[in-house]
Amino acid sequence: MRKEKISEIIGNINLKYIEEAAIYEGRKRRPRGNVWLKWSAAVASVAFIVFLWGVIFGRTYMVTLDNGDTIKFVKDKSAATDTEGKIEGISRSLTEEEIQQLFGNLPVKAYGLFDIENHQLFLLCGRIGDVELYVTTSDSLFGNTENRGYADASIIDGITVHGGYFYNRGENPEVVYKASFDIGNSAVCLKCTEEYENAESARNQTAEAVYALIKNGAINLEQIVK
Amino acid sequence: MEDLKIIELFYERSEQAITELANKYGTICKKVANNILNNGQDAEECLNDAYLGAWNTIPPQKPNPLLTYICRIVRNLAIKKYHVNTAAKRNSIYDIALDELENCFPSADTVEAEWEARETAEIIDRFLNSLDQDSRVMFVRRYWYSFSITELAELFHTSNHNVSVRLSRIRMKLRKHLIKEGVFL
């Protein structure tokens, strides 16, 4: 009787909500919000958002992976750039269990940014070995593939990978190797910075991290909640 | 075809009205019936009865929106049929959803007042209004349309676990809201 009454009550809710639910087509993936903890994109995106435009100079380096595929790193004269705007969310370190859920036994350490509304993880920042790792489900963070990638892409196990490198010419000159790709619902960006003389090491580490992540499979960030 | 055109066909007593109604809203109506009845044949019968119900009530009714009108008829018929069919066995998504919801309605054992369904529904409307759209849609799809957790996970591009957790949080909020409003059943 009580259940029947509850059913009757629910049956009497306002028609506008019934209609809204019927015509709803799916969750928007882009996180929204007003206040809460705000992150400047500069903090996170310096490392993972690279818009490489312009003419490509210099040599293209290649690394052959264990499966025989080759990843290309194309020289670009531009450096990393920040995006405008802010990323909003709630941050915390990810537990070992959560990292294992996402990356199996890969040597990843990371913290995450969670959607302020549904509390799902939408941005992960960390390291895989010595390589910086950024993963997001948000379309807005990396921009589209063309923007964040390089003209000359590689195919690794069926996944399109955009690899590149550039030099930071300062007091302590460095070389920065980067790679980005989409896997499952997530976009991944990797970055490895080394001194000039260790460029090969940076290149190899980046390539190894790309291959390890692709072998690991789809990264479903949304299974992790705040 | 637009709802108004379909209603015009009903008013003209054209059987094409039923065809158009079924083309436009048949899928979601069937899902509602099936989720409650857990039986394809019963759901089909229920759907046909609902179309007949629409035929008999339009005119004089001129429902706007037509979608919720027909869905409501389907739901009411499906629940009625469900109670007739399944006095002993209870295994539909509707059952499971109702079990979930029952726990968040404070019991009337200790109080004298019992609330009328319509009055309580208005309180739930206010609660729904306080939720963000995603949560509201998730709640209504679960407890009005009797969608399964898996169907919701697909709709919201997330995991079953996440849907369960979110629904559980919404129910906890609802319970608090009902207690605050003094609703007991």
PDB file of N, CA, C and O in Angstrom, chain B residues 80-126:
ATOM      1  N   LYS B  80      -1.195  -0.256 -13.334  1.00  0.00           N
ATOM      2  CA  LYS B  80      -2.453  -0.961 -13.049  1.00  0.00           C
ATOM      3  C   LYS B  80      -2.313  -2.438 -13.452  1.00  0.00           C
ATOM      4  O   LYS B  80      -2.638  -3.340 -12.684  1.00  0.00           O
ATOM      5  N   LYS B  81      -1.789  -2.626 -14.636  1.00  0.00           N
ATOM      6  CA  LYS B  81      -1.630  -3.995 -15.138  1.00  0.00           C
ATOM      7  C   LYS B  81      -0.621  -4.765 -14.284  1.00  0.00           C
ATOM      8  O   LYS B  81      -0.792  -5.950 -14.001  1.00  0.00           O
ATOM      9  N   TYR B  82       0.383  -4.051 -13.881  1.00  0.00           N
ATOM     10  CA  TYR B  82       1.428  -4.658 -13.063  1.00  0.00           C
ATOM     11  C   TYR B  82       0.847  -5.216 -11.763  1.00  0.00           C
ATOM     12  O   TYR B  82       1.150  -6.321 -11.347  1.00  0.00           O
ATOM     13  N   HIS B  83      -0.026  -4.424 -11.130  1.00  0.00           N
ATOM     14  CA  HIS B  83      -0.611  -4.867  -9.863  1.00  0.00           C
ATOM     15  C   HIS B  83      -1.521  -6.072 -10.070  1.00  0.00           C
ATOM     16  O   HIS B  83      -1.612  -6.948  -9.214  1.00  0.00           O
ATOM     17  N   VAL B  84      -2.180  -6.104 -11.208  1.00  0.00           N
ATOM     18  CA  VAL B  84      -3.028  -7.259 -11.511  1.00  0.00           C
ATOM     19  C   VAL B  84      -2.162  -8.496 -11.757  1.00  0.00           C
ATOM     20  O   VAL B  84      -2.419  -9.579 -11.239  1.00  0.00           O
ATOM     21  N   ASN B  85      -1.113  -8.285 -12.535  1.00  0.00           N
ATOM     22  CA  ASN B  85      -0.276  -9.416 -12.970  1.00  0.00           C
ATOM     23  C   ASN B  85       0.576 -10.011 -11.864  1.00  0.00           C
ATOM     24  O   ASN B  85       0.749 -11.212 -11.784  1.00  0.00           O
ATOM     25  N   THR B  86       1.154  -9.163 -11.081  1.00  0.00           N
ATOM     26  CA  THR B  86       2.269  -9.620 -10.239  1.00  0.00           C
ATOM     27  C   THR B  86       2.032  -9.435  -8.751  1.00  0.00           C
ATOM     28  O   THR B  86       2.790  -8.759  -8.065  1.00  0.00           O
ATOM     29  N   ALA B  87       0.990 -10.056  -8.281  1.00  0.00           N
ATOM     30  CA  ALA B  87       0.764 -10.007  -6.842  1.00  0.00           C
ATOM     31  C   ALA B  87       1.869 -10.791  -6.130  1.00  0.00           C
ATOM     32  O   ALA B  87       2.306 -10.427  -5.049  1.00  0.00           O
ATOM     33  N   ALA B  88       2.329 -11.845  -6.755  1.00  0.00           N
ATOM     34  CA  ALA B  88       3.328 -12.701  -6.095  1.00  0.00           C
ATOM     35  C   ALA B  88       4.749 -12.386  -6.527  1.00  0.00           C
ATOM     36  O   ALA B  88       5.627 -12.189  -5.707  1.00  0.00           O
ATOM     37  N   LYS B  89       4.969 -12.312  -7.829  1.00  0.00           N
ATOM     38  CA  LYS B  89       6.358 -12.120  -8.277  1.00  0.00           C
ATOM     39  C   LYS B  89       6.619 -10.657  -8.610  1.00  0.00           C
ATOM     40  O   LYS B  89       5.866 -10.031  -9.329  1.00  0.00           O
ATOM     41  N   ARG B  90       7.684 -10.176  -8.082  1.00  0.00           N
ATOM     42  CA  ARG B  90       8.019  -8.774  -8.275  1.00  0.00           C
ATOM     43  C   ARG B  90       9.463  -8.708  -8.731  1.00  0.00           C
ATOM     44  O   ARG B  90      10.368  -8.932  -7.968  1.00  0.00           O
ATOM     45  N   ASN B  91       9.652  -8.349  -9.955  1.00  0.00           N
ATOM     46  CA  ASN B  91      11.035  -8.379 -10.448  1.00  0.00           C
ATOM     47  C   ASN B  91      11.335  -7.325 -11.507  1.00  0.00           C
ATOM     48  O   ASN B  91      12.332  -7.414 -12.196  1.00  0.00           O
ATOM     49  N   SER B  92      10.474  -6.355 -11.661  1.00  0.00           N
ATOM     50  CA  SER B  92      10.739  -5.374 -12.715  1.00  0.00           C
ATOM     51  C   SER B  92      11.627  -4.244 -12.202  1.00  0.00           C
ATOM     52  O   SER B  92      11.858  -4.114 -10.999  1.00  0.00           O
ATOM     53  N   ILE B  93      12.093  -3.417 -13.132  1.00  0.00           N
ATOM     54  CA  ILE B  93      12.905  -2.253 -12.742  1.00  0.00           C
ATOM     55  C   ILE B  93      12.056  -1.317 -11.880  1.00  0.00           C
ATOM     56  O   ILE B  93      12.536  -0.692 -10.944  1.00  0.00           O
ATOM     57  N   TYR B  94      10.767  -1.278 -12.212  1.00  0.00           N
ATOM     58  CA  TYR B  94       9.830  -0.463 -11.440  1.00  0.00           C
ATOM     59  C   TYR B  94       9.867  -0.862  -9.969  1.00  0.00           C
ATOM     60  O   TYR B  94       9.904  -0.013  -9.073  1.00  0.00           O
ATOM     61  N   ASP B  95       9.876  -2.174  -9.706  1.00  0.00           N
ATOM     62  CA  ASP B  95       9.943  -2.667  -8.329  1.00  0.00           C
ATOM     63  C   ASP B  95      11.192  -2.205  -7.617  1.00  0.00           C
ATOM     64  O   ASP B  95      11.143  -1.725  -6.487  1.00  0.00           O
ATOM     65  N   ILE B  96      12.285  -2.400  -8.325  1.00  0.00           N
ATOM     66  CA  ILE B  96      13.581  -2.075  -7.714  1.00  0.00           C
ATOM     67  C   ILE B  96      13.638  -0.578  -7.405  1.00  0.00           C
ATOM     68  O   ILE B  96      14.041  -0.163  -6.315  1.00  0.00           O
ATOM     69  N   ALA B  97      13.195   0.210  -8.372  1.00  0.00           N
ATOM     70  CA  ALA B  97      13.215   1.667  -8.190  1.00  0.00           C
ATOM     71  C   ALA B  97      12.322   2.069  -7.025  1.00  0.00           C
ATOM     72  O   ALA B  97      12.665   2.945  -6.222  1.00  0.00           O
ATOM     73  N   LEU B  98      11.180   1.401  -6.935  1.00  0.00           N
ATOM     74  CA  LEU B  98      10.237   1.733  -5.863  1.00  0.00           C
ATOM     75  C   LEU B  98      10.798   1.339  -4.499  1.00  0.00           C
ATOM     76  O   LEU B  98      10.605   2.056  -3.510  1.00  0.00           O
ATOM     77  N   ASP B  99      11.477   0.213  -4.468  1.00  0.00           N
ATOM     78  CA  ASP B  99      12.121  -0.205  -3.214  1.00  0.00           C
ATOM     79  C   ASP B  99      13.122   0.845  -2.752  1.00  0.00           C
ATOM     80  O   ASP B  99      13.201   1.180  -1.575  1.00  0.00           O
ATOM     81  N   GLU B 100      13.903   1.344  -3.724  1.00  0.00           N
ATOM     82  CA  GLU B 100      14.900   2.370  -3.390  1.00  0.00           C
ATOM     83  C   GLU B 100      14.221   3.591  -2.788  1.00  0.00           C
ATOM     84  O   GLU B 100      14.659   4.155  -1.795  1.00  0.00           O
ATOM     85  N   LEU B 101      13.127   3.962  -3.424  1.00  0.00           N
ATOM     86  CA  LEU B 101      12.460   5.207  -3.049  1.00  0.00           C
ATOM     87  C   LEU B 101      11.714   5.071  -1.721  1.00  0.00           C
ATOM     88  O   LEU B 101      11.614   6.027  -0.963  1.00  0.00           O
ATOM     89  N   GLU B 102      11.238   3.893  -1.463  1.00  0.00           N
ATOM     90  CA  GLU B 102      10.440   3.690  -0.258  1.00  0.00           C
ATOM     91  C   GLU B 102      11.222   4.063   0.991  1.00  0.00           C
ATOM     92  O   GLU B 102      10.695   4.678   1.919  1.00  0.00           O
ATOM     93  N   ASN B 103      12.496   3.713   0.965  1.00  0.00           N
ATOM     94  CA  ASN B 103      13.313   3.972   2.148  1.00  0.00           C
ATOM     95  C   ASN B 103      13.533   5.452   2.421  1.00  0.00           C
ATOM     96  O   ASN B 103      13.923   5.827   3.518  1.00  0.00           O
ATOM     97  N   CYS B 104      13.340   6.264   1.417  1.00  0.00           N
ATOM     98  CA  CYS B 104      13.602   7.685   1.697  1.00  0.00           C
ATOM     99  C   CYS B 104      12.319   8.428   2.070  1.00  0.00           C
ATOM    100  O   CYS B 104      12.363   9.622   2.355  1.00  0.00           O
ATOM    101  N   PHE B 105      11.194   7.720   2.091  1.00  0.00           N
ATOM    102  CA  PHE B 105       9.973   8.360   2.593  1.00  0.00           C
ATOM    103  C   PHE B 105       9.828   8.057   4.079  1.00  0.00           C
ATOM    104  O   PHE B 105       9.702   6.897   4.468  1.00  0.00           O
ATOM    105  N   PRO B 106       9.851   9.081   4.915  1.00  0.00           N
ATOM    106  CA  PRO B 106       9.718   8.849   6.347  1.00  0.00           C
ATOM    107  C   PRO B 106       8.409   8.116   6.657  1.00  0.00           C
ATOM    108  O   PRO B 106       7.396   8.356   6.016  1.00  0.00           O
ATOM    109  N   SER B 107       8.466   7.232   7.612  1.00  0.00           N
ATOM    110  CA  SER B 107       7.296   6.416   7.926  1.00  0.00           C
ATOM    111  C   SER B 107       6.260   7.200   8.717  1.00  0.00           C
ATOM    112  O   SER B 107       6.580   8.050   9.544  1.00  0.00           O
ATOM    113  N   ALA B 108       4.984   6.868   8.494  1.00  0.00           N
ATOM    114  CA  ALA B 108       3.898   7.559   9.194  1.00  0.00           C
ATOM    115  C   ALA B 108       3.516   6.842  10.475  1.00  0.00           C
ATOM    116  O   ALA B 108       2.569   7.215  11.137  1.00  0.00           O
ATOM    117  N   ASP B 109       4.264   5.798  10.822  1.00  0.00           N
ATOM    118  CA  ASP B 109       3.887   5.007  11.989  1.00  0.00           C
ATOM    119  C   ASP B 109       3.775   5.847  13.256  1.00  0.00           C
ATOM    120  O   ASP B 109       2.953   5.593  14.110  1.00  0.00           O
ATOM    121  N   THR B 110       4.637   6.823  13.348  1.00  0.00           N
ATOM    122  CA  THR B 110       4.693   7.582  14.597  1.00  0.00           C
ATOM    123  C   THR B 110       3.892   8.879  14.552  1.00  0.00           C
ATOM    124  O   THR B 110       3.823   9.582  15.538  1.00  0.00           O
ATOM    125  N   VAL B 111       3.355   9.192  13.411  1.00  0.00           N
ATOM    126  CA  VAL B 111       2.563  10.424  13.343  1.00  0.00           C
ATOM    127  C   VAL B 111       1.186  10.118  12.779  1.00  0.00           C
ATOM    128  O   VAL B 111       0.974   9.114  12.118  1.00  0.00           O
ATOM    129  N   GLU B 112       0.282  11.012  13.045  1.00  0.00           N
ATOM    130  CA  GLU B 112      -1.084  10.748  12.624  1.00  0.00           C
ATOM    131  C   GLU B 112      -1.358  11.203  11.207  1.00  0.00           C
ATOM    132  O   GLU B 112      -2.134  10.598  10.482  1.00  0.00           O
ATOM    133  N   ALA B 113      -0.702  12.277  10.849  1.00  0.00           N
ATOM    134  CA  ALA B 113      -1.020  12.861   9.554  1.00  0.00           C
ATOM    135  C   ALA B 113      -0.495  12.023   8.401  1.00  0.00           C
ATOM    136  O   ALA B 113       0.627  11.570   8.419  1.00  0.00           O
ATOM    137  N   GLU B 114      -1.309  11.789   7.438  1.00  0.00           N
ATOM    138  CA  GLU B 114      -0.883  11.177   6.193  1.00  0.00           C
ATOM    139  C   GLU B 114      -1.123  12.161   5.071  1.00  0.00           C
ATOM    140  O   GLU B 114      -2.143  12.846   5.055  1.00  0.00           O
ATOM    141  N   TRP B 115      -0.210  12.213   4.173  1.00  0.00           N
ATOM    142  CA  TRP B 115      -0.291  13.221   3.137  1.00  0.00           C
ATOM    143  C   TRP B 115      -0.968  12.690   1.886  1.00  0.00           C
ATOM    144  O   TRP B 115      -0.851  11.531   1.548  1.00  0.00           O
ATOM    145  N   GLU B 116      -1.658  13.599   1.245  1.00  0.00           N
ATOM    146  CA  GLU B 116      -2.271  13.241  -0.020  1.00  0.00           C
ATOM    147  C   GLU B 116      -1.199  13.192  -1.105  1.00  0.00           C
ATOM    148  O   GLU B 116      -0.224  13.939  -1.054  1.00  0.00           O
ATOM    149  N   ALA B 117      -1.440  12.324  -2.078  1.00  0.00           N
ATOM    150  CA  ALA B 117      -0.438  12.138  -3.132  1.00  0.00           C
ATOM    151  C   ALA B 117      -0.128  13.431  -3.875  1.00  0.00           C
ATOM    152  O   ALA B 117       1.031  13.773  -4.109  1.00  0.00           O
ATOM    153  N   ARG B 118      -1.165  14.154  -4.220  1.00  0.00           N
ATOM    154  CA  ARG B 118      -0.958  15.363  -5.015  1.00  0.00           C
ATOM    155  C   ARG B 118      -0.181  16.423  -4.225  1.00  0.00           C
ATOM    156  O   ARG B 118       0.708  17.081  -4.742  1.00  0.00           O
ATOM    157  N   GLU B 119      -0.546  16.528  -2.958  1.00  0.00           N
ATOM    158  CA  GLU B 119       0.109  17.498  -2.080  1.00  0.00           C
ATOM    159  C   GLU B 119       1.607  17.145  -1.933  1.00  0.00           C
ATOM    160  O   GLU B 119       2.480  18.009  -2.003  1.00  0.00           O
ATOM    161  N   THR B 120       1.855  15.857  -1.758  1.00  0.00           N
ATOM    162  CA  THR B 120       3.238  15.413  -1.598  1.00  0.00           C
ATOM    163  C   THR B 120       4.014  15.601  -2.907  1.00  0.00           C
ATOM    164  O   THR B 120       5.197  15.959  -2.895  1.00  0.00           O
ATOM    165  N   ALA B 121       3.326  15.369  -4.004  1.00  0.00           N
ATOM    166  CA  ALA B 121       3.986  15.545  -5.305  1.00  0.00           C
ATOM    167  C   ALA B 121       4.453  16.987  -5.471  1.00  0.00           C
ATOM    168  O   ALA B 121       5.520  17.243  -6.034  1.00  0.00           O
ATOM    169  N   GLU B 122       3.662  17.916  -4.955  1.00  0.00           N
ATOM    170  CA  GLU B 122       4.068  19.335  -5.054  1.00  0.00           C
ATOM    171  C   GLU B 122       5.329  19.596  -4.235  1.00  0.00           C
ATOM    172  O   GLU B 122       6.181  20.393  -4.621  1.00  0.00           O
ATOM    173  N   ILE B 123       5.431  18.907  -3.132  1.00  0.00           N
ATOM    174  CA  ILE B 123       6.641  19.057  -2.305  1.00  0.00           C
ATOM    175  C   ILE B 123       7.843  18.456  -3.047  1.00  0.00           C
ATOM    176  O   ILE B 123       8.939  19.016  -3.036  1.00  0.00           O
ATOM    177  N   ILE B 124       7.594  17.355  -3.713  1.00  0.00           N
ATOM    178  CA  ILE B 124       8.679  16.753  -4.500  1.00  0.00           C
ATOM    179  C   ILE B 124       9.027  17.668  -5.688  1.00  0.00           C
ATOM    180  O   ILE B 124      10.194  17.790  -6.056  1.00  0.00           O
ATOM    181  N   ASP B 125       8.033  18.326  -6.241  1.00  0.00           N
ATOM    182  CA  ASP B 125       8.320  19.286  -7.321  1.00  0.00           C
ATOM    183  C   ASP B 125       9.301  20.357  -6.841  1.00  0.00           C
ATOM    184  O   ASP B 125      10.235  20.719  -7.559  1.00  0.00           O
ATOM    185  N   ARG B 126       9.061  20.840  -5.648  1.00  0.00           N
ATOM    186  CA  ARG B 126       9.961  21.882  -5.114  1.00  0.00           C
ATOM    187  C   ARG B 126      11.362  21.321  -4.907  1.00  0.00           C
ATOM    188  O   ARG B 126      12.355  21.991  -5.140  1.00  0.00           O
TER     189      ARG B 126
END
